[in-house]
């Protein structure tokens, strides 16, 4: 016969286990997302769309109360979800007990969840326009929460982590190129266009736009030497963009291949 304490604890433990299976995608045995997680993902997409539409004054003026009401309902729904995730986290051995729950609450995904909820409560009665816009912008972090439900996000993280050395090298090369190109164009163009190229920091904008192949055209060299150097810089920029892109593509492909092989091995067992 079980002790009385175990009998009292088992209903809660069973309820918490069911909640954990519904909310934690990695704990689910069946493929795909649970109904609850699909519903949450839909709410995240809806909340993101409303946040974007609300920034347009014409749309907001059509139904100002609609956005306020919808935001309140969504904030409450996400708050309930956040509390449920904190409770269910106890099923994971890493997050058992009070210390474990606190450790869960400072994990990256839990922080994203909290940051997606806070703006609604912080903007209530806010009067500073800049602070209000900034806090509303944080709501778009809800879109990042979709990473909860996607194995591809985990694969991308593993790909970046596995190639962090190569990516760091490519970043260092990019920074060096920015400094070198902005310095050279400063020497060639400073006397002709002091407003645009009068200092190396000013010339950095041109270097960024050219090396990333964006080329806004608002700042362009006028001397023959400057134009020749700008052409060479643009060509080098293509390679600079291709280098980290190729590294990430290869790493992501490897991660996906490993996942497929793992799935095949599990199916063959």
PDB file of C-alpha atoms in Angstrom:
ATOM      1  CA  UNK A   1       0.000   0.000   0.000  1.00  0.00           C
ATOM      2  CA  UNK A   2       1.333   3.427  -0.993  1.00  0.00           C
ATOM      3  CA  UNK A   3       1.972   6.079   1.674  1.00  0.00           C
ATOM      4  CA  UNK A   4      -0.682   8.733   2.102  1.00  0.00           C
ATOM      5  CA  UNK A   5       1.711  11.451   0.836  1.00  0.00           C
ATOM      6  CA  UNK A   6       2.312   9.546  -2.400  1.00  0.00           C
ATOM      7  CA  UNK A   7      -1.414   9.128  -2.925  1.00  0.00           C
ATOM      8  CA  UNK A   8      -1.922  12.858  -2.536  1.00  0.00           C
ATOM      9  CA  UNK A   9       0.976  13.709  -4.799  1.00  0.00           C
ATOM     10  CA  UNK A  10       0.139  11.331  -7.658  1.00  0.00           C
ATOM     11  CA  UNK A  11      -2.909  13.209  -9.060  1.00  0.00           C
ATOM     12  CA  UNK A  12      -0.874  16.401  -9.311  1.00  0.00           C
ATOM     13  CA  UNK A  13       2.086  14.529 -10.781  1.00  0.00           C
ATOM     14  CA  UNK A  14      -0.138  12.886 -13.399  1.00  0.00           C
ATOM     15  CA  UNK A  15      -1.782  16.200 -14.292  1.00  0.00           C
ATOM     16  CA  UNK A  16       1.609  17.884 -14.550  1.00  0.00           C
ATOM     17  CA  UNK A  17       2.880  15.066 -16.774  1.00  0.00           C
ATOM     18  CA  UNK A  18      -0.056  15.474 -19.174  1.00  0.00           C
ATOM     19  CA  UNK A  19       0.521  19.229 -19.246  1.00  0.00           C
ATOM     20  CA  UNK A  20       4.213  18.675 -19.994  1.00  0.00           C
ATOM     21  CA  UNK A  21       3.433  16.318 -22.890  1.00  0.00           C
ATOM     22  CA  UNK A  22       1.010  18.866 -24.347  1.00  0.00           C
ATOM     23  CA  UNK A  23       3.389  21.835 -24.089  1.00  0.00           C
ATOM     24  CA  UNK A  24       6.854  20.374 -24.667  1.00  0.00           C
ATOM     25  CA  UNK A  25       7.319  19.377 -28.352  1.00  0.00           C
ATOM     26  CA  UNK A  26      10.406  17.234 -27.649  1.00  0.00           C
ATOM     27  CA  UNK A  27       8.463  15.077 -25.165  1.00  0.00           C
ATOM     28  CA  UNK A  28       5.762  14.187 -27.683  1.00  0.00           C
ATOM     29  CA  UNK A  29       6.026  10.674 -29.152  1.00  0.00           C
ATOM     30  CA  UNK A  30       3.683  11.248 -32.102  1.00  0.00           C
ATOM     31  CA  UNK A  31       4.953  13.322 -35.039  1.00  0.00           C
ATOM     32  CA  UNK A  32       3.954  16.960 -35.320  1.00  0.00           C
ATOM     33  CA  UNK A  33       2.663  19.374 -32.702  1.00  0.00           C
ATOM     34  CA  UNK A  34      -0.041  18.851 -30.126  1.00  0.00           C
ATOM     35  CA  UNK A  35      -3.350  20.662 -30.563  1.00  0.00           C
ATOM     36  CA  UNK A  36      -2.423  23.065 -27.760  1.00  0.00           C
ATOM     37  CA  UNK A  37       0.902  23.983 -29.363  1.00  0.00           C
ATOM     38  CA  UNK A  38      -0.758  24.441 -32.754  1.00  0.00           C
ATOM     39  CA  UNK A  39      -3.251  26.791 -31.127  1.00  0.00           C
ATOM     40  CA  UNK A  40      -0.435  28.719 -29.404  1.00  0.00           C
ATOM     41  CA  UNK A  41       1.503  28.975 -32.673  1.00  0.00           C
ATOM     42  CA  UNK A  42      -1.621  30.393 -34.317  1.00  0.00           C
ATOM     43  CA  UNK A  43      -1.972  32.954 -31.520  1.00  0.00           C
ATOM     44  CA  UNK A  44       1.661  33.995 -31.956  1.00  0.00           C
ATOM     45  CA  UNK A  45       1.166  34.586 -35.685  1.00  0.00           C
ATOM     46  CA  UNK A  46      -2.067  36.505 -35.016  1.00  0.00           C
ATOM     47  CA  UNK A  47      -0.424  38.650 -32.321  1.00  0.00           C
ATOM     48  CA  UNK A  48       2.510  39.455 -34.602  1.00  0.00           C
ATOM     49  CA  UNK A  49       0.175  40.445 -37.440  1.00  0.00           C
ATOM     50  CA  UNK A  50      -1.833  42.718 -35.121  1.00  0.00           C
ATOM     51  CA  UNK A  51       1.353  44.365 -33.818  1.00  0.00           C
ATOM     52  CA  UNK A  52       2.459  45.129 -37.381  1.00  0.00           C
ATOM     53  CA  UNK A  53      -0.962  46.433 -38.458  1.00  0.00           C
ATOM     54  CA  UNK A  54      -1.270  48.599 -35.349  1.00  0.00           C
ATOM     55  CA  UNK A  55       1.717  50.693 -36.420  1.00  0.00           C
ATOM     56  CA  UNK A  56      -0.265  51.948 -39.445  1.00  0.00           C
ATOM     57  CA  UNK A  57      -2.335  54.961 -38.287  1.00  0.00           C
ATOM     58  CA  UNK A  58      -4.993  54.493 -40.988  1.00  0.00           C
ATOM     59  CA  UNK A  59      -5.657  50.883 -39.966  1.00  0.00           C
ATOM     60  CA  UNK A  60      -5.541  51.678 -36.251  1.00  0.00           C
ATOM     61  CA  UNK A  61      -8.047  54.510 -36.697  1.00  0.00           C
ATOM     62  CA  UNK A  62     -10.611  52.105 -38.218  1.00  0.00           C
ATOM     63  CA  UNK A  63     -10.988  50.148 -34.985  1.00  0.00           C
ATOM     64  CA  UNK A  64      -8.806  51.483 -32.147  1.00  0.00           C
ATOM     65  CA  UNK A  65     -10.626  49.523 -29.438  1.00  0.00           C
ATOM     66  CA  UNK A  66     -10.214  46.272 -31.381  1.00  0.00           C
ATOM     67  CA  UNK A  67      -6.418  46.354 -31.071  1.00  0.00           C
ATOM     68  CA  UNK A  68      -6.557  47.149 -27.343  1.00  0.00           C
ATOM     69  CA  UNK A  69      -9.039  44.353 -26.644  1.00  0.00           C
ATOM     70  CA  UNK A  70      -7.209  41.832 -28.804  1.00  0.00           C
ATOM     71  CA  UNK A  71      -3.889  42.681 -27.156  1.00  0.00           C
ATOM     72  CA  UNK A  72      -5.407  42.236 -23.691  1.00  0.00           C
ATOM     73  CA  UNK A  73      -6.886  38.839 -24.582  1.00  0.00           C
ATOM     74  CA  UNK A  74      -3.658  37.662 -26.201  1.00  0.00           C
ATOM     75  CA  UNK A  75      -1.545  38.884 -23.277  1.00  0.00           C
ATOM     76  CA  UNK A  76      -3.723  36.971 -20.815  1.00  0.00           C
ATOM     77  CA  UNK A  77      -3.568  33.848 -22.991  1.00  0.00           C
ATOM     78  CA  UNK A  78       0.233  34.030 -23.179  1.00  0.00           C
ATOM     79  CA  UNK A  79       0.423  34.677 -19.431  1.00  0.00           C
ATOM     80  CA  UNK A  80      -1.583  31.509 -18.759  1.00  0.00           C
ATOM     81  CA  UNK A  81       0.674  29.612 -21.149  1.00  0.00           C
ATOM     82  CA  UNK A  82       3.804  30.956 -19.435  1.00  0.00           C
ATOM     83  CA  UNK A  83       2.572  29.886 -15.984  1.00  0.00           C
ATOM     84  CA  UNK A  84       1.619  26.476 -17.384  1.00  0.00           C
ATOM     85  CA  UNK A  85       5.090  26.021 -18.867  1.00  0.00           C
ATOM     86  CA  UNK A  86       6.731  26.931 -15.550  1.00  0.00           C
ATOM     87  CA  UNK A  87       4.557  24.361 -13.757  1.00  0.00           C
ATOM     88  CA  UNK A  88       5.095  21.654 -16.380  1.00  0.00           C
ATOM     89  CA  UNK A  89       8.862  22.233 -16.435  1.00  0.00           C
ATOM     90  CA  UNK A  90       9.086  20.198 -13.234  1.00  0.00           C
ATOM     91  CA  UNK A  91       8.781  17.048 -15.346  1.00  0.00           C
ATOM     92  CA  UNK A  92      12.238  17.776 -16.724  1.00  0.00           C
ATOM     93  CA  UNK A  93      14.883  16.572 -14.212  1.00  0.00           C
ATOM     94  CA  UNK A  94      16.865  19.769 -14.821  1.00  0.00           C
ATOM     95  CA  UNK A  95      14.022  21.984 -13.579  1.00  0.00           C
ATOM     96  CA  UNK A  96      12.608  20.119 -10.589  1.00  0.00           C
ATOM     97  CA  UNK A  97      11.991  21.946  -7.347  1.00  0.00           C
ATOM     98  CA  UNK A  98      12.013  25.679  -6.697  1.00  0.00           C
ATOM     99  CA  UNK A  99      15.640  26.100  -7.794  1.00  0.00           C
ATOM    100  CA  UNK A 100      14.880  24.178 -10.973  1.00  0.00           C
ATOM    101  CA  UNK A 101      11.869  26.365 -11.774  1.00  0.00           C
ATOM    102  CA  UNK A 102      14.004  29.489 -11.321  1.00  0.00           C
ATOM    103  CA  UNK A 103      16.623  27.952 -13.608  1.00  0.00           C
ATOM    104  CA  UNK A 104      13.906  27.331 -16.192  1.00  0.00           C
ATOM    105  CA  UNK A 105      12.672  30.931 -15.923  1.00  0.00           C
ATOM    106  CA  UNK A 106      16.107  32.286 -16.883  1.00  0.00           C
ATOM    107  CA  UNK A 107      16.511  29.887 -19.812  1.00  0.00           C
ATOM    108  CA  UNK A 108      16.521  31.565 -23.276  1.00  0.00           C
ATOM    109  CA  UNK A 109      13.075  30.353 -24.385  1.00  0.00           C
ATOM    110  CA  UNK A 110      11.461  31.269 -21.060  1.00  0.00           C
ATOM    111  CA  UNK A 111      12.947  34.770 -21.287  1.00  0.00           C
ATOM    112  CA  UNK A 112      11.525  35.131 -24.806  1.00  0.00           C
ATOM    113  CA  UNK A 113       8.125  34.062 -23.444  1.00  0.00           C
ATOM    114  CA  UNK A 114       8.292  36.619 -20.650  1.00  0.00           C
ATOM    115  CA  UNK A 115       9.466  39.459 -22.895  1.00  0.00           C
ATOM    116  CA  UNK A 116       6.537  38.777 -25.218  1.00  0.00           C
ATOM    117  CA  UNK A 117       4.087  39.274 -22.320  1.00  0.00           C
ATOM    118  CA  UNK A 118       5.599  42.207 -20.426  1.00  0.00           C
ATOM    119  CA  UNK A 119       5.047  44.987 -23.027  1.00  0.00           C
ATOM    120  CA  UNK A 120       1.263  44.868 -22.614  1.00  0.00           C
ATOM    121  CA  UNK A 121       1.470  45.423 -18.862  1.00  0.00           C
ATOM    122  CA  UNK A 122       4.303  47.948 -19.121  1.00  0.00           C
ATOM    123  CA  UNK A 123       2.600  50.088 -21.799  1.00  0.00           C
ATOM    124  CA  UNK A 124      -0.628  50.466 -19.862  1.00  0.00           C
ATOM    125  CA  UNK A 125      -0.781  54.183 -19.158  1.00  0.00           C
ATOM    126  CA  UNK A 126       2.559  54.921 -20.827  1.00  0.00           C
ATOM    127  CA  UNK A 127       2.926  58.486 -22.057  1.00  0.00           C
ATOM    128  CA  UNK A 128       6.440  58.608 -23.535  1.00  0.00           C
ATOM    129  CA  UNK A 129       6.032  58.046 -27.273  1.00  0.00           C
ATOM    130  CA  UNK A 130       9.506  56.574 -27.814  1.00  0.00           C
ATOM    131  CA  UNK A 131       9.208  54.209 -24.840  1.00  0.00           C
ATOM    132  CA  UNK A 132       5.770  53.173 -26.039  1.00  0.00           C
ATOM    133  CA  UNK A 133       7.050  52.361 -29.540  1.00  0.00           C
ATOM    134  CA  UNK A 134      10.035  50.490 -28.127  1.00  0.00           C
ATOM    135  CA  UNK A 135       7.940  48.336 -25.824  1.00  0.00           C
ATOM    136  CA  UNK A 136       5.472  47.602 -28.591  1.00  0.00           C
ATOM    137  CA  UNK A 137       8.359  46.563 -30.814  1.00  0.00           C
ATOM    138  CA  UNK A 138       9.370  43.999 -28.195  1.00  0.00           C
ATOM    139  CA  UNK A 139       6.040  42.291 -28.864  1.00  0.00           C
ATOM    140  CA  UNK A 140       7.510  41.081 -32.138  1.00  0.00           C
ATOM    141  CA  UNK A 141       9.667  38.746 -30.042  1.00  0.00           C
ATOM    142  CA  UNK A 142       6.552  36.581 -30.014  1.00  0.00           C
ATOM    143  CA  UNK A 143       7.511  35.548 -33.525  1.00  0.00           C
ATOM    144  CA  UNK A 144      10.793  34.145 -32.173  1.00  0.00           C
ATOM    145  CA  UNK A 145       8.741  31.941 -29.851  1.00  0.00           C
ATOM    146  CA  UNK A 146       7.758  29.831 -32.830  1.00  0.00           C
ATOM    147  CA  UNK A 147      11.201  28.314 -32.410  1.00  0.00           C
ATOM    148  CA  UNK A 148       9.686  26.341 -29.524  1.00  0.00           C
ATOM    149  CA  UNK A 149       7.814  24.251 -32.033  1.00  0.00           C
ATOM    150  CA  UNK A 150      10.374  23.745 -34.799  1.00  0.00           C
ATOM    151  CA  UNK A 151      13.168  21.201 -35.004  1.00  0.00           C
ATOM    152  CA  UNK A 152      14.650  23.342 -37.776  1.00  0.00           C
ATOM    153  CA  UNK A 153      15.512  26.048 -35.221  1.00  0.00           C
ATOM    154  CA  UNK A 154      17.448  23.475 -33.213  1.00  0.00           C
ATOM    155  CA  UNK A 155      19.210  22.312 -36.371  1.00  0.00           C
ATOM    156  CA  UNK A 156      20.115  25.902 -37.223  1.00  0.00           C
ATOM    157  CA  UNK A 157      21.479  26.444 -33.719  1.00  0.00           C
ATOM    158  CA  UNK A 158      23.589  23.294 -33.974  1.00  0.00           C
ATOM    159  CA  UNK A 159      24.782  24.358 -37.424  1.00  0.00           C
ATOM    160  CA  UNK A 160      25.917  27.773 -36.140  1.00  0.00           C
ATOM    161  CA  UNK A 161      27.496  26.248 -33.058  1.00  0.00           C
ATOM    162  CA  UNK A 162      29.335  23.618 -35.079  1.00  0.00           C
ATOM    163  CA  UNK A 163      30.759  26.224 -37.451  1.00  0.00           C
ATOM    164  CA  UNK A 164      31.342  28.993 -34.918  1.00  0.00           C
ATOM    165  CA  UNK A 165      35.095  29.067 -35.605  1.00  0.00           C
ATOM    166  CA  UNK A 166      34.649  29.466 -39.378  1.00  0.00           C
ATOM    167  CA  UNK A 167      31.913  32.064 -38.873  1.00  0.00           C
ATOM    168  CA  UNK A 168      34.092  34.003 -36.440  1.00  0.00           C
ATOM    169  CA  UNK A 169      36.911  34.048 -38.984  1.00  0.00           C
ATOM    170  CA  UNK A 170      34.566  35.277 -41.726  1.00  0.00           C
ATOM    171  CA  UNK A 171      33.251  37.991 -39.380  1.00  0.00           C
ATOM    172  CA  UNK A 172      36.801  39.126 -38.628  1.00  0.00           C
ATOM    173  CA  UNK A 173      37.554  39.241 -42.358  1.00  0.00           C
ATOM    174  CA  UNK A 174      34.398  41.319 -42.929  1.00  0.00           C
ATOM    175  CA  UNK A 175      35.335  43.806 -40.199  1.00  0.00           C
ATOM    176  CA  UNK A 176      38.875  44.089 -41.584  1.00  0.00           C
ATOM    177  CA  UNK A 177      37.519  44.728 -45.084  1.00  0.00           C
ATOM    178  CA  UNK A 178      35.181  47.424 -43.785  1.00  0.00           C
ATOM    179  CA  UNK A 179      38.038  49.220 -42.074  1.00  0.00           C
ATOM    180  CA  UNK A 180      40.425  48.910 -45.034  1.00  0.00           C
ATOM    181  CA  UNK A 181      37.912  49.978 -47.700  1.00  0.00           C
ATOM    182  CA  UNK A 182      36.585  52.911 -45.668  1.00  0.00           C
ATOM    183  CA  UNK A 183      40.160  54.058 -45.022  1.00  0.00           C
ATOM    184  CA  UNK A 184      41.141  53.885 -48.701  1.00  0.00           C
ATOM    185  CA  UNK A 185      38.015  55.640 -49.930  1.00  0.00           C
ATOM    186  CA  UNK A 186      38.619  58.329 -47.293  1.00  0.00           C
ATOM    187  CA  UNK A 187      42.062  58.973 -48.755  1.00  0.00           C
ATOM    188  CA  UNK A 188      40.725  59.066 -52.334  1.00  0.00           C
ATOM    189  CA  UNK A 189      37.524  61.066 -51.827  1.00  0.00           C
ATOM    190  CA  UNK A 190      37.849  63.183 -48.667  1.00  0.00           C
ATOM    191  CA  UNK A 191      39.024  66.322 -50.450  1.00  0.00           C
ATOM    192  CA  UNK A 192      36.252  66.102 -53.072  1.00  0.00           C
ATOM    193  CA  UNK A 193      33.334  65.102 -50.822  1.00  0.00           C
ATOM    194  CA  UNK A 194      34.119  66.123 -47.237  1.00  0.00           C
ATOM    195  CA  UNK A 195      30.506  65.689 -46.109  1.00  0.00           C
ATOM    196  CA  UNK A 196      30.362  62.039 -47.217  1.00  0.00           C
ATOM    197  CA  UNK A 197      33.998  60.948 -46.956  1.00  0.00           C
ATOM    198  CA  UNK A 198      35.528  63.575 -44.651  1.00  0.00           C
ATOM    199  CA  UNK A 199      36.435  60.951 -42.036  1.00  0.00           C
ATOM    200  CA  UNK A 200      36.804  57.187 -41.825  1.00  0.00           C
ATOM    201  CA  UNK A 201      33.655  56.804 -39.669  1.00  0.00           C
ATOM    202  CA  UNK A 202      31.678  58.712 -42.339  1.00  0.00           C
ATOM    203  CA  UNK A 203      33.142  56.507 -45.061  1.00  0.00           C
ATOM    204  CA  UNK A 204      32.087  53.385 -43.144  1.00  0.00           C
ATOM    205  CA  UNK A 205      28.489  53.859 -44.315  1.00  0.00           C
ATOM    206  CA  UNK A 206      29.628  53.686 -47.925  1.00  0.00           C
ATOM    207  CA  UNK A 207      31.743  50.585 -47.157  1.00  0.00           C
ATOM    208  CA  UNK A 208      28.835  48.795 -45.503  1.00  0.00           C
ATOM    209  CA  UNK A 209      26.445  49.593 -48.367  1.00  0.00           C
ATOM    210  CA  UNK A 210      28.988  48.552 -51.013  1.00  0.00           C
ATOM    211  CA  UNK A 211      30.410  45.406 -49.398  1.00  0.00           C
ATOM    212  CA  UNK A 212      26.933  44.074 -48.626  1.00  0.00           C
ATOM    213  CA  UNK A 213      26.037  44.764 -52.297  1.00  0.00           C
ATOM    214  CA  UNK A 214      23.078  46.909 -51.170  1.00  0.00           C
ATOM    215  CA  UNK A 215      24.443  50.044 -52.820  1.00  0.00           C
ATOM    216  CA  UNK A 216      21.879  52.674 -51.834  1.00  0.00           C
ATOM    217  CA  UNK A 217      23.515  55.203 -54.143  1.00  0.00           C
ATOM    218  CA  UNK A 218      23.190  58.093 -51.694  1.00  0.00           C
ATOM    219  CA  UNK A 219      27.004  58.250 -51.361  1.00  0.00           C
ATOM    220  CA  UNK A 220      29.161  57.529 -54.417  1.00  0.00           C
ATOM    221  CA  UNK A 221      32.768  58.333 -55.395  1.00  0.00           C
ATOM    222  CA  UNK A 222      33.314  61.038 -58.023  1.00  0.00           C
ATOM    223  CA  UNK A 223      37.006  60.627 -58.799  1.00  0.00           C
ATOM    224  CA  UNK A 224      38.284  58.060 -61.303  1.00  0.00           C
ATOM    225  CA  UNK A 225      40.435  56.377 -58.671  1.00  0.00           C
ATOM    226  CA  UNK A 226      37.539  56.302 -56.245  1.00  0.00           C
ATOM    227  CA  UNK A 227      35.173  54.784 -58.796  1.00  0.00           C
ATOM    228  CA  UNK A 228      37.734  52.133 -59.760  1.00  0.00           C
ATOM    229  CA  UNK A 229      38.247  51.227 -56.115  1.00  0.00           C
ATOM    230  CA  UNK A 230      34.475  51.180 -55.569  1.00  0.00           C
ATOM    231  CA  UNK A 231      34.105  48.648 -58.389  1.00  0.00           C
ATOM    232  CA  UNK A 232      36.751  46.392 -56.855  1.00  0.00           C
ATOM    233  CA  UNK A 233      35.099  46.742 -53.441  1.00  0.00           C
ATOM    234  CA  UNK A 234      31.712  45.715 -54.859  1.00  0.00           C
ATOM    235  CA  UNK A 235      33.235  42.593 -56.427  1.00  0.00           C
ATOM    236  CA  UNK A 236      34.960  41.677 -53.161  1.00  0.00           C
ATOM    237  CA  UNK A 237      31.655  42.226 -51.378  1.00  0.00           C
ATOM    238  CA  UNK A 238      30.033  39.399 -53.358  1.00  0.00           C
ATOM    239  CA  UNK A 239      32.629  36.990 -51.999  1.00  0.00           C
ATOM    240  CA  UNK A 240      32.288  38.385 -48.482  1.00  0.00           C
ATOM    241  CA  UNK A 241      28.545  37.669 -48.488  1.00  0.00           C
ATOM    242  CA  UNK A 242      28.990  34.240 -50.094  1.00  0.00           C
ATOM    243  CA  UNK A 243      31.541  33.027 -47.537  1.00  0.00           C
ATOM    244  CA  UNK A 244      29.352  32.869 -44.367  1.00  0.00           C
ATOM    245  CA  UNK A 245      26.344  31.888 -46.482  1.00  0.00           C
ATOM    246  CA  UNK A 246      28.201  28.847 -47.822  1.00  0.00           C
ATOM    247  CA  UNK A 247      29.422  27.907 -44.343  1.00  0.00           C
ATOM    248  CA  UNK A 248      25.896  28.062 -42.889  1.00  0.00           C
ATOM    249  CA  UNK A 249      24.332  26.222 -45.831  1.00  0.00           C
ATOM    250  CA  UNK A 250      26.816  23.346 -45.549  1.00  0.00           C
ATOM    251  CA  UNK A 251      26.413  23.148 -41.768  1.00  0.00           C
ATOM    252  CA  UNK A 252      22.612  23.218 -41.967  1.00  0.00           C
ATOM    253  CA  UNK A 253      22.654  20.514 -44.633  1.00  0.00           C
ATOM    254  CA  UNK A 254      24.837  18.335 -42.404  1.00  0.00           C
ATOM    255  CA  UNK A 255      22.500  18.855 -39.433  1.00  0.00           C
ATOM    256  CA  UNK A 256      19.441  17.908 -41.501  1.00  0.00           C
ATOM    257  CA  UNK A 257      21.232  14.825 -42.845  1.00  0.00           C
ATOM    258  CA  UNK A 258      22.074  13.702 -39.305  1.00  0.00           C
ATOM    259  CA  UNK A 259      18.442  14.164 -38.260  1.00  0.00           C
ATOM    260  CA  UNK A 260      17.230  12.074 -41.219  1.00  0.00           C
ATOM    261  CA  UNK A 261      19.731   9.317 -40.414  1.00  0.00           C
ATOM    262  CA  UNK A 262      18.671   9.361 -36.770  1.00  0.00           C
ATOM    263  CA  UNK A 263      14.994   9.105 -37.774  1.00  0.00           C
ATOM    264  CA  UNK A 264      15.751   6.182 -40.091  1.00  0.00           C
ATOM    265  CA  UNK A 265      17.696   4.381 -37.347  1.00  0.00           C
ATOM    266  CA  UNK A 266      14.802   4.859 -34.915  1.00  0.00           C
ATOM    267  CA  UNK A 267      12.342   3.485 -37.465  1.00  0.00           C
ATOM    268  CA  UNK A 268      14.516   0.423 -38.140  1.00  0.00           C
ATOM    269  CA  UNK A 269      14.699  -0.495 -34.429  1.00  0.00           C
TER     270      UNK A 269
END
